[in-house]
């Protein structure tokens, strides 16, 4: 298996984070009919983590893109 560049690796991690957020959303939809409170708590906590991860990877990709272009 070939080694990915840091830029490609960061892009892959960004996509995985988006998939993670989508899976959490579907889990919340599944839990919501059973316990609305639990669904709201799960959504807020895990989506907050997802947003922080997205911000981190977007900054990382921008920095790597700038380094790549110079």
PDB file with SEQRES, HELIX, SHEET and CRYST1 records, atoms N, CA, C and O in Angstrom:
SEQRES   1 A   70  UNK UNK UNK UNK UNK UNK UNK UNK UNK UNK UNK UNK UNK          
SEQRES   2 A   70  UNK UNK UNK UNK UNK UNK UNK UNK UNK UNK UNK UNK UNK          
SEQRES   3 A   70  UNK UNK UNK UNK UNK UNK UNK UNK UNK UNK UNK UNK UNK          
SEQRES   4 A   70  UNK UNK UNK UNK UNK UNK UNK UNK UNK UNK UNK UNK UNK          
SEQRES   5 A   70  UNK UNK UNK UNK UNK UNK UNK UNK UNK UNK UNK UNK UNK          
SEQRES   6 A   70  UNK UNK UNK UNK UNK                                          
HELIX    1 AA1 UNK A    6  UNK A   32  1                                  27    
HELIX    2 AA2 UNK A   36  UNK A   69  1                                  34    
CRYST1    1.000    1.000    1.000  90.00  90.00  90.00 P 1           1          
ATOM      1  N   UNK A   1       0.844  -1.178   0.000  1.00  0.00           N  
ATOM      2  CA  UNK A   1       0.000   0.000   0.000  1.00  0.00           C  
ATOM      3  C   UNK A   1       0.889   1.241   0.000  1.00  0.00           C  
ATOM      4  O   UNK A   1       1.835   1.345   0.780  1.00  0.00           O  
ATOM      5  N   UNK A   2       0.570   2.167  -0.880  1.00  0.00           N  
ATOM      6  CA  UNK A   2       1.433   3.344  -0.986  1.00  0.00           C  
ATOM      7  C   UNK A   2       1.141   4.334   0.146  1.00  0.00           C  
ATOM      8  O   UNK A   2       0.029   4.395   0.670  1.00  0.00           O  
ATOM      9  N   UNK A   3       2.143   5.086   0.496  1.00  0.00           N  
ATOM     10  CA  UNK A   3       2.025   6.072   1.560  1.00  0.00           C  
ATOM     11  C   UNK A   3       1.383   7.340   1.003  1.00  0.00           C  
ATOM     12  O   UNK A   3       1.726   7.798  -0.087  1.00  0.00           O  
ATOM     13  N   UNK A   4       0.454   7.893   1.761  1.00  0.00           N  
ATOM     14  CA  UNK A   4      -0.223   9.119   1.337  1.00  0.00           C  
ATOM     15  C   UNK A   4       0.574  10.346   1.769  1.00  0.00           C  
ATOM     16  O   UNK A   4       1.258  10.332   2.792  1.00  0.00           O  
ATOM     17  N   UNK A   5       0.471  11.398   0.975  1.00  0.00           N  
ATOM     18  CA  UNK A   5       1.084  12.661   1.366  1.00  0.00           C  
ATOM     19  C   UNK A   5       0.284  13.242   2.536  1.00  0.00           C  
ATOM     20  O   UNK A   5      -0.872  12.868   2.735  1.00  0.00           O  
ATOM     21  N   UNK A   6       0.879  14.145   3.306  1.00  0.00           N  
ATOM     22  CA  UNK A   6       0.136  14.746   4.421  1.00  0.00           C  
ATOM     23  C   UNK A   6      -1.146  15.448   3.952  1.00  0.00           C  
ATOM     24  O   UNK A   6      -2.155  15.438   4.658  1.00  0.00           O  
ATOM     25  N   UNK A   7      -1.102  16.054   2.765  1.00  0.00           N  
ATOM     26  CA  UNK A   7      -2.278  16.743   2.220  1.00  0.00           C  
ATOM     27  C   UNK A   7      -3.392  15.746   1.921  1.00  0.00           C  
ATOM     28  O   UNK A   7      -4.546  15.976   2.281  1.00  0.00           O  
ATOM     29  N   UNK A   8      -3.053  14.648   1.269  1.00  0.00           N  
ATOM     30  CA  UNK A   8      -4.047  13.614   0.951  1.00  0.00           C  
ATOM     31  C   UNK A   8      -4.585  12.970   2.225  1.00  0.00           C  
ATOM     32  O   UNK A   8      -5.773  12.662   2.316  1.00  0.00           O  
ATOM     33  N   UNK A   9      -3.723  12.770   3.191  1.00  0.00           N  
ATOM     34  CA  UNK A   9      -4.140  12.195   4.462  1.00  0.00           C  
ATOM     35  C   UNK A   9      -5.122  13.118   5.186  1.00  0.00           C  
ATOM     36  O   UNK A   9      -6.118  12.651   5.739  1.00  0.00           O  
ATOM     37  N   UNK A  10      -4.848  14.413   5.186  1.00  0.00           N  
ATOM     38  CA  UNK A  10      -5.739  15.380   5.831  1.00  0.00           C  
ATOM     39  C   UNK A  10      -7.093  15.435   5.120  1.00  0.00           C  
ATOM     40  O   UNK A  10      -8.133  15.552   5.768  1.00  0.00           O  
ATOM     41  N   UNK A  11      -7.076  15.351   3.786  1.00  0.00           N  
ATOM     42  CA  UNK A  11      -8.342  15.331   3.043  1.00  0.00           C  
ATOM     43  C   UNK A  11      -9.147  14.088   3.394  1.00  0.00           C  
ATOM     44  O   UNK A  11     -10.366  14.160   3.550  1.00  0.00           O  
ATOM     45  N   UNK A  12      -8.481  12.961   3.518  1.00  0.00           N  
ATOM     46  CA  UNK A  12      -9.167  11.716   3.884  1.00  0.00           C  
ATOM     47  C   UNK A  12      -9.756  11.825   5.293  1.00  0.00           C  
ATOM     48  O   UNK A  12     -10.880  11.382   5.531  1.00  0.00           O  
ATOM     49  N   UNK A  13      -9.008  12.407   6.216  1.00  0.00           N  
ATOM     50  CA  UNK A  13      -9.503  12.575   7.582  1.00  0.00           C  
ATOM     51  C   UNK A  13     -10.709  13.516   7.608  1.00  0.00           C  
ATOM     52  O   UNK A  13     -11.634  13.309   8.394  1.00  0.00           O  
ATOM     53  N   UNK A  14     -10.710  14.536   6.766  1.00  0.00           N  
ATOM     54  CA  UNK A  14     -11.844  15.447   6.671  1.00  0.00           C  
ATOM     55  C   UNK A  14     -13.089  14.713   6.193  1.00  0.00           C  
ATOM     56  O   UNK A  14     -14.172  14.908   6.743  1.00  0.00           O  
ATOM     57  N   UNK A  15     -12.948  13.886   5.192  1.00  0.00           N  
ATOM     58  CA  UNK A  15     -14.080  13.107   4.686  1.00  0.00           C  
ATOM     59  C   UNK A  15     -14.582  12.141   5.764  1.00  0.00           C  
ATOM     60  O   UNK A  15     -15.790  11.977   5.937  1.00  0.00           O  
ATOM     61  N   UNK A  16     -13.670  11.513   6.479  1.00  0.00           N  
ATOM     62  CA  UNK A  16     -14.076  10.590   7.541  1.00  0.00           C  
ATOM     63  C   UNK A  16     -14.821  11.329   8.655  1.00  0.00           C  
ATOM     64  O   UNK A  16     -15.753  10.783   9.246  1.00  0.00           O  
ATOM     65  N   UNK A  17     -14.419  12.554   8.938  1.00  0.00           N  
ATOM     66  CA  UNK A  17     -15.121  13.351   9.947  1.00  0.00           C  
ATOM     67  C   UNK A  17     -16.537  13.667   9.494  1.00  0.00           C  
ATOM     68  O   UNK A  17     -17.472  13.606  10.293  1.00  0.00           O  
ATOM     69  N   UNK A  18     -16.702  14.004   8.225  1.00  0.00           N  
ATOM     70  CA  UNK A  18     -18.041  14.284   7.699  1.00  0.00           C  
ATOM     71  C   UNK A  18     -18.905  13.026   7.776  1.00  0.00           C  
ATOM     72  O   UNK A  18     -20.080  13.105   8.133  1.00  0.00           O  
ATOM     73  N   UNK A  19     -18.335  11.871   7.445  1.00  0.00           N  
ATOM     74  CA  UNK A  19     -19.076  10.611   7.561  1.00  0.00           C  
ATOM     75  C   UNK A  19     -19.437  10.320   9.015  1.00  0.00           C  
ATOM     76  O   UNK A  19     -20.541   9.857   9.303  1.00  0.00           O  
ATOM     77  N   UNK A  20     -18.516  10.589   9.920  1.00  0.00           N  
ATOM     78  CA  UNK A  20     -18.771  10.414  11.351  1.00  0.00           C  
ATOM     79  C   UNK A  20     -19.966  11.250  11.783  1.00  0.00           C  
ATOM     80  O   UNK A  20     -20.833  10.767  12.511  1.00  0.00           O  
ATOM     81  N   UNK A  21     -20.016  12.504  11.338  1.00  0.00           N  
ATOM     82  CA  UNK A  21     -21.119  13.383  11.706  1.00  0.00           C  
ATOM     83  C   UNK A  21     -22.444  12.882  11.122  1.00  0.00           C  
ATOM     84  O   UNK A  21     -23.488  12.992  11.765  1.00  0.00           O  
ATOM     85  N   UNK A  22     -22.402  12.341   9.920  1.00  0.00           N  
ATOM     86  CA  UNK A  22     -23.619  11.802   9.307  1.00  0.00           C  
ATOM     87  C   UNK A  22     -24.112  10.574  10.073  1.00  0.00           C  
ATOM     88  O   UNK A  22     -25.313  10.423  10.296  1.00  0.00           O  
ATOM     89  N   UNK A  23     -23.204   9.711  10.471  1.00  0.00           N  
ATOM     90  CA  UNK A  23     -23.591   8.514  11.225  1.00  0.00           C  
ATOM     91  C   UNK A  23     -24.208   8.906  12.565  1.00  0.00           C  
ATOM     92  O   UNK A  23     -25.218   8.332  12.973  1.00  0.00           O  
ATOM     93  N   UNK A  24     -23.618   9.864  13.241  1.00  0.00           N  
ATOM     94  CA  UNK A  24     -24.165  10.327  14.522  1.00  0.00           C  
ATOM     95  C   UNK A  24     -25.563  10.893  14.315  1.00  0.00           C  
ATOM     96  O   UNK A  24     -26.449  10.658  15.138  1.00  0.00           O  
ATOM     97  N   UNK A  25     -25.777  11.634  13.231  1.00  0.00           N  
ATOM     98  CA  UNK A  25     -27.099  12.185  12.954  1.00  0.00           C  
ATOM     99  C   UNK A  25     -28.122  11.067  12.765  1.00  0.00           C  
ATOM    100  O   UNK A  25     -29.231  11.154  13.294  1.00  0.00           O  
ATOM    101  N   UNK A  26     -27.774  10.030  12.030  1.00  0.00           N  
ATOM    102  CA  UNK A  26     -28.696   8.910  11.848  1.00  0.00           C  
ATOM    103  C   UNK A  26     -28.942   8.171  13.162  1.00  0.00           C  
ATOM    104  O   UNK A  26     -30.053   7.701  13.405  1.00  0.00           O  
ATOM    105  N   UNK A  27     -27.930   8.065  14.004  1.00  0.00           N  
ATOM    106  CA  UNK A  27     -28.135   7.431  15.305  1.00  0.00           C  
ATOM    107  C   UNK A  27     -29.098   8.237  16.162  1.00  0.00           C  
ATOM    108  O   UNK A  27     -29.938   7.671  16.861  1.00  0.00           O  
ATOM    109  N   UNK A  28     -28.976   9.556  16.106  1.00  0.00           N  
ATOM    110  CA  UNK A  28     -29.885  10.420  16.863  1.00  0.00           C  
ATOM    111  C   UNK A  28     -31.312  10.257  16.354  1.00  0.00           C  
ATOM    112  O   UNK A  28     -32.249  10.206  17.152  1.00  0.00           O  
ATOM    113  N   UNK A  29     -31.487  10.177  15.062  1.00  0.00           N  
ATOM    114  CA  UNK A  29     -32.819   9.974  14.496  1.00  0.00           C  
ATOM    115  C   UNK A  29     -33.389   8.635  14.962  1.00  0.00           C  
ATOM    116  O   UNK A  29     -34.589   8.529  15.219  1.00  0.00           O  
ATOM    117  N   UNK A  30     -32.555   7.633  15.071  1.00  0.00           N  
ATOM    118  CA  UNK A  30     -32.988   6.312  15.530  1.00  0.00           C  
ATOM    119  C   UNK A  30     -33.370   6.338  17.013  1.00  0.00           C  
ATOM    120  O   UNK A  30     -34.340   5.692  17.410  1.00  0.00           O  
ATOM    121  N   UNK A  31     -32.614   7.081  17.836  1.00  0.00           N  
ATOM    122  CA  UNK A  31     -32.845   7.134  19.283  1.00  0.00           C  
ATOM    123  C   UNK A  31     -33.999   8.069  19.637  1.00  0.00           C  
ATOM    124  O   UNK A  31     -34.664   7.863  20.652  1.00  0.00           O  
ATOM    125  N   UNK A  32     -34.250   9.088  18.823  1.00  0.00           N  
ATOM    126  CA  UNK A  32     -35.217  10.134  19.156  1.00  0.00           C  
ATOM    127  C   UNK A  32     -36.605   9.617  19.541  1.00  0.00           C  
ATOM    128  O   UNK A  32     -37.170  10.115  20.515  1.00  0.00           O  
ATOM    129  N   UNK A  33     -37.185   8.643  18.828  1.00  0.00           N  
ATOM    130  CA  UNK A  33     -38.519   8.184  19.242  1.00  0.00           C  
ATOM    131  C   UNK A  33     -38.525   7.528  20.627  1.00  0.00           C  
ATOM    132  O   UNK A  33     -39.553   7.532  21.304  1.00  0.00           O  
ATOM    133  N   UNK A  34     -37.402   6.974  21.048  1.00  0.00           N  
ATOM    134  CA  UNK A  34     -37.339   6.298  22.347  1.00  0.00           C  
ATOM    135  C   UNK A  34     -37.100   7.297  23.481  1.00  0.00           C  
ATOM    136  O   UNK A  34     -37.728   7.202  24.535  1.00  0.00           O  
ATOM    137  N   UNK A  35     -36.199   8.244  23.267  1.00  0.00           N  
ATOM    138  CA  UNK A  35     -35.879   9.226  24.297  1.00  0.00           C  
ATOM    139  C   UNK A  35     -35.394  10.509  23.625  1.00  0.00           C  
ATOM    140  O   UNK A  35     -34.265  10.589  23.141  1.00  0.00           O  
ATOM    141  N   UNK A  36     -36.255  11.486  23.608  1.00  0.00           N  
ATOM    142  CA  UNK A  36     -35.911  12.757  22.957  1.00  0.00           C  
ATOM    143  C   UNK A  36     -34.754  13.437  23.679  1.00  0.00           C  
ATOM    144  O   UNK A  36     -33.865  13.992  23.033  1.00  0.00           O  
ATOM    145  N   UNK A  37     -34.755  13.401  25.009  1.00  0.00           N  
ATOM    146  CA  UNK A  37     -33.677  14.031  25.779  1.00  0.00           C  
ATOM    147  C   UNK A  37     -32.328  13.406  25.440  1.00  0.00           C  
ATOM    148  O   UNK A  37     -31.354  14.121  25.207  1.00  0.00           O  
ATOM    149  N   UNK A  38     -32.266  12.077  25.410  1.00  0.00           N  
ATOM    150  CA  UNK A  38     -31.007  11.399  25.084  1.00  0.00           C  
ATOM    151  C   UNK A  38     -30.565  11.749  23.669  1.00  0.00           C  
ATOM    152  O   UNK A  38     -29.377  11.951  23.419  1.00  0.00           O  
ATOM    153  N   UNK A  39     -31.513  11.821  22.750  1.00  0.00           N  
ATOM    154  CA  UNK A  39     -31.171  12.160  21.366  1.00  0.00           C  
ATOM    155  C   UNK A  39     -30.573  13.562  21.275  1.00  0.00           C  
ATOM    156  O   UNK A  39     -29.598  13.778  20.556  1.00  0.00           O  
ATOM    157  N   UNK A  40     -31.149  14.499  21.992  1.00  0.00           N  
ATOM    158  CA  UNK A  40     -30.649  15.879  21.963  1.00  0.00           C  
ATOM    159  C   UNK A  40     -29.244  15.949  22.562  1.00  0.00           C  
ATOM    160  O   UNK A  40     -28.363  16.612  22.015  1.00  0.00           O  
ATOM    161  N   UNK A  41     -29.041  15.264  23.682  1.00  0.00           N  
ATOM    162  CA  UNK A  41     -27.721  15.273  24.338  1.00  0.00           C  
ATOM    163  C   UNK A  41     -26.674  14.635  23.431  1.00  0.00           C  
ATOM    164  O   UNK A  41     -25.583  15.179  23.256  1.00  0.00           O  
ATOM    165  N   UNK A  42     -27.005  13.488  22.858  1.00  0.00           N  
ATOM    166  CA  UNK A  42     -26.072  12.820  21.945  1.00  0.00           C  
ATOM    167  C   UNK A  42     -25.736  13.730  20.774  1.00  0.00           C  
ATOM    168  O   UNK A  42     -24.570  13.874  20.405  1.00  0.00           O  
ATOM    169  N   UNK A  43     -26.759  14.343  20.192  1.00  0.00           N  
ATOM    170  CA  UNK A  43     -26.547  15.207  19.030  1.00  0.00           C  
ATOM    171  C   UNK A  43     -25.637  16.373  19.376  1.00  0.00           C  
ATOM    172  O   UNK A  43     -24.681  16.650  18.652  1.00  0.00           O  
ATOM    173  N   UNK A  44     -25.923  17.053  20.468  1.00  0.00           N  
ATOM    174  CA  UNK A  44     -25.137  18.241  20.838  1.00  0.00           C  
ATOM    175  C   UNK A  44     -23.683  17.866  21.132  1.00  0.00           C  
ATOM    176  O   UNK A  44     -22.763  18.517  20.636  1.00  0.00           O  
ATOM    177  N   UNK A  45     -23.476  16.837  21.922  1.00  0.00           N  
ATOM    178  CA  UNK A  45     -22.101  16.471  22.311  1.00  0.00           C  
ATOM    179  C   UNK A  45     -21.293  16.000  21.103  1.00  0.00           C  
ATOM    180  O   UNK A  45     -20.202  16.507  20.845  1.00  0.00           O  
ATOM    181  N   UNK A  46     -21.831  15.034  20.369  1.00  0.00           N  
ATOM    182  CA  UNK A  46     -21.041  14.451  19.287  1.00  0.00           C  
ATOM    183  C   UNK A  46     -20.902  15.383  18.086  1.00  0.00           C  
ATOM    184  O   UNK A  46     -19.871  15.372  17.412  1.00  0.00           O  
ATOM    185  N   UNK A  47     -21.926  16.187  17.812  1.00  0.00           N  
ATOM    186  CA  UNK A  47     -21.786  17.137  16.706  1.00  0.00           C  
ATOM    187  C   UNK A  47     -20.814  18.255  17.077  1.00  0.00           C  
ATOM    188  O   UNK A  47     -20.122  18.777  16.203  1.00  0.00           O  
ATOM    189  N   UNK A  48     -20.747  18.631  18.344  1.00  0.00           N  
ATOM    190  CA  UNK A  48     -19.758  19.626  18.776  1.00  0.00           C  
ATOM    191  C   UNK A  48     -18.340  19.100  18.563  1.00  0.00           C  
ATOM    192  O   UNK A  48     -17.460  19.819  18.091  1.00  0.00           O  
ATOM    193  N   UNK A  49     -18.139  17.834  18.918  1.00  0.00           N  
ATOM    194  CA  UNK A  49     -16.834  17.213  18.682  1.00  0.00           C  
ATOM    195  C   UNK A  49     -16.538  17.185  17.184  1.00  0.00           C  
ATOM    196  O   UNK A  49     -15.417  17.467  16.761  1.00  0.00           O  
ATOM    197  N   UNK A  50     -17.549  16.845  16.388  1.00  0.00           N  
ATOM    198  CA  UNK A  50     -17.378  16.805  14.935  1.00  0.00           C  
ATOM    199  C   UNK A  50     -17.017  18.161  14.358  1.00  0.00           C  
ATOM    200  O   UNK A  50     -16.163  18.254  13.477  1.00  0.00           O  
ATOM    201  N   UNK A  51     -17.660  19.213  14.849  1.00  0.00           N  
ATOM    202  CA  UNK A  51     -17.363  20.562  14.355  1.00  0.00           C  
ATOM    203  C   UNK A  51     -15.926  20.949  14.703  1.00  0.00           C  
ATOM    204  O   UNK A  51     -15.226  21.545  13.885  1.00  0.00           O  
ATOM    205  N   UNK A  52     -15.491  20.612  15.908  1.00  0.00           N  
ATOM    206  CA  UNK A  52     -14.105  20.910  16.286  1.00  0.00           C  
ATOM    207  C   UNK A  52     -13.120  20.153  15.401  1.00  0.00           C  
ATOM    208  O   UNK A  52     -12.091  20.694  14.996  1.00  0.00           O  
ATOM    209  N   UNK A  53     -13.447  18.892  15.105  1.00  0.00           N  
ATOM    210  CA  UNK A  53     -12.584  18.109  14.215  1.00  0.00           C  
ATOM    211  C   UNK A  53     -12.574  18.705  12.813  1.00  0.00           C  
ATOM    212  O   UNK A  53     -11.518  18.779  12.184  1.00  0.00           O  
ATOM    213  N   UNK A  54     -13.736  19.134  12.312  1.00  0.00           N  
ATOM    214  CA  UNK A  54     -13.802  19.761  10.988  1.00  0.00           C  
ATOM    215  C   UNK A  54     -12.944  21.011  10.931  1.00  0.00           C  
ATOM    216  O   UNK A  54     -12.188  21.207   9.979  1.00  0.00           O  
ATOM    217  N   UNK A  55     -13.056  21.857  11.945  1.00  0.00           N  
ATOM    218  CA  UNK A  55     -12.255  23.085  11.968  1.00  0.00           C  
ATOM    219  C   UNK A  55     -10.764  22.760  11.948  1.00  0.00           C  
ATOM    220  O   UNK A  55      -9.986  23.403  11.244  1.00  0.00           O  
ATOM    221  N   UNK A  56     -10.378  21.749  12.736  1.00  0.00           N  
ATOM    222  CA  UNK A  56      -8.963  21.361  12.787  1.00  0.00           C  
ATOM    223  C   UNK A  56      -8.465  20.896  11.417  1.00  0.00           C  
ATOM    224  O   UNK A  56      -7.408  21.330  10.959  1.00  0.00           O  
ATOM    225  N   UNK A  57      -9.224  20.016  10.767  1.00  0.00           N  
ATOM    226  CA  UNK A  57      -8.768  19.471   9.489  1.00  0.00           C  
ATOM    227  C   UNK A  57      -8.828  20.505   8.368  1.00  0.00           C  
ATOM    228  O   UNK A  57      -8.000  20.473   7.457  1.00  0.00           O  
ATOM    229  N   UNK A  58      -9.789  21.414   8.421  1.00  0.00           N  
ATOM    230  CA  UNK A  58      -9.838  22.472   7.405  1.00  0.00           C  
ATOM    231  C   UNK A  58      -8.618  23.382   7.538  1.00  0.00           C  
ATOM    232  O   UNK A  58      -8.002  23.743   6.535  1.00  0.00           O  
ATOM    233  N   UNK A  59      -8.267  23.753   8.773  1.00  0.00           N  
ATOM    234  CA  UNK A  59      -7.063  24.563   8.985  1.00  0.00           C  
ATOM    235  C   UNK A  59      -5.813  23.809   8.527  1.00  0.00           C  
ATOM    236  O   UNK A  59      -4.917  24.392   7.918  1.00  0.00           O  
ATOM    237  N   UNK A  60      -5.763  22.518   8.823  1.00  0.00           N  
ATOM    238  CA  UNK A  60      -4.616  21.697   8.442  1.00  0.00           C  
ATOM    239  C   UNK A  60      -4.494  21.626   6.921  1.00  0.00           C  
ATOM    240  O   UNK A  60      -3.395  21.741   6.379  1.00  0.00           O  
ATOM    241  N   UNK A  61      -5.617  21.437   6.236  1.00  0.00           N  
ATOM    242  CA  UNK A  61      -5.601  21.357   4.777  1.00  0.00           C  
ATOM    243  C   UNK A  61      -5.169  22.690   4.167  1.00  0.00           C  
ATOM    244  O   UNK A  61      -4.384  22.715   3.219  1.00  0.00           O  
ATOM    245  N   UNK A  62      -5.685  23.804   4.713  1.00  0.00           N  
ATOM    246  CA  UNK A  62      -5.286  25.120   4.201  1.00  0.00           C  
ATOM    247  C   UNK A  62      -3.790  25.347   4.371  1.00  0.00           C  
ATOM    248  O   UNK A  62      -3.126  25.853   3.466  1.00  0.00           O  
ATOM    249  N   UNK A  63      -3.258  24.970   5.541  1.00  0.00           N  
ATOM    250  CA  UNK A  63      -1.824  25.155   5.781  1.00  0.00           C  
ATOM    251  C   UNK A  63      -1.001  24.275   4.845  1.00  0.00           C  
ATOM    252  O   UNK A  63       0.002  24.727   4.293  1.00  0.00           O  
ATOM    253  N   UNK A  64      -1.412  23.042   4.666  1.00  0.00           N  
ATOM    254  CA  UNK A  64      -0.672  22.141   3.772  1.00  0.00           C  
ATOM    255  C   UNK A  64      -0.783  22.590   2.321  1.00  0.00           C  
ATOM    256  O   UNK A  64       0.159  22.430   1.545  1.00  0.00           O  
ATOM    257  N   UNK A  65      -1.934  23.154   1.954  1.00  0.00           N  
ATOM    258  CA  UNK A  65      -2.113  23.632   0.588  1.00  0.00           C  
ATOM    259  C   UNK A  65      -1.190  24.821   0.315  1.00  0.00           C  
ATOM    260  O   UNK A  65      -0.604  24.928  -0.762  1.00  0.00           O  
ATOM    261  N   UNK A  66      -1.067  25.722   1.312  1.00  0.00           N  
ATOM    262  CA  UNK A  66      -0.176  26.861   1.169  1.00  0.00           C  
ATOM    263  C   UNK A  66       1.287  26.401   1.060  1.00  0.00           C  
ATOM    264  O   UNK A  66       2.049  26.902   0.232  1.00  0.00           O  
ATOM    265  N   UNK A  67       1.657  25.445   1.907  1.00  0.00           N  
ATOM    266  CA  UNK A  67       3.019  24.910   1.858  1.00  0.00           C  
ATOM    267  C   UNK A  67       3.295  24.227   0.529  1.00  0.00           C  
ATOM    268  O   UNK A  67       4.399  24.300  -0.010  1.00  0.00           O  
ATOM    269  N   UNK A  68       2.283  23.570   0.021  1.00  0.00           N  
ATOM    270  CA  UNK A  68       2.399  22.831  -1.251  1.00  0.00           C  
ATOM    271  C   UNK A  68       2.578  23.785  -2.434  1.00  0.00           C  
ATOM    272  O   UNK A  68       3.296  23.478  -3.386  1.00  0.00           O  
ATOM    273  N   UNK A  69       1.913  24.954  -2.363  1.00  0.00           N  
ATOM    274  CA  UNK A  69       1.961  25.889  -3.490  1.00  0.00           C  
ATOM    275  C   UNK A  69       3.252  26.711  -3.511  1.00  0.00           C  
ATOM    276  O   UNK A  69       3.616  27.256  -4.552  1.00  0.00           O  
ATOM    277  N   UNK A  70       3.945  26.807  -2.376  1.00  0.00           N  
ATOM    278  CA  UNK A  70       5.189  27.602  -2.351  1.00  0.00           C  
ATOM    279  C   UNK A  70       6.390  26.767  -2.686  1.00  0.00           C  
ATOM    280  O   UNK A  70       7.510  27.278  -2.709  1.00  0.00           O  
TER     281      UNK A  70                                                      
END                                                                             
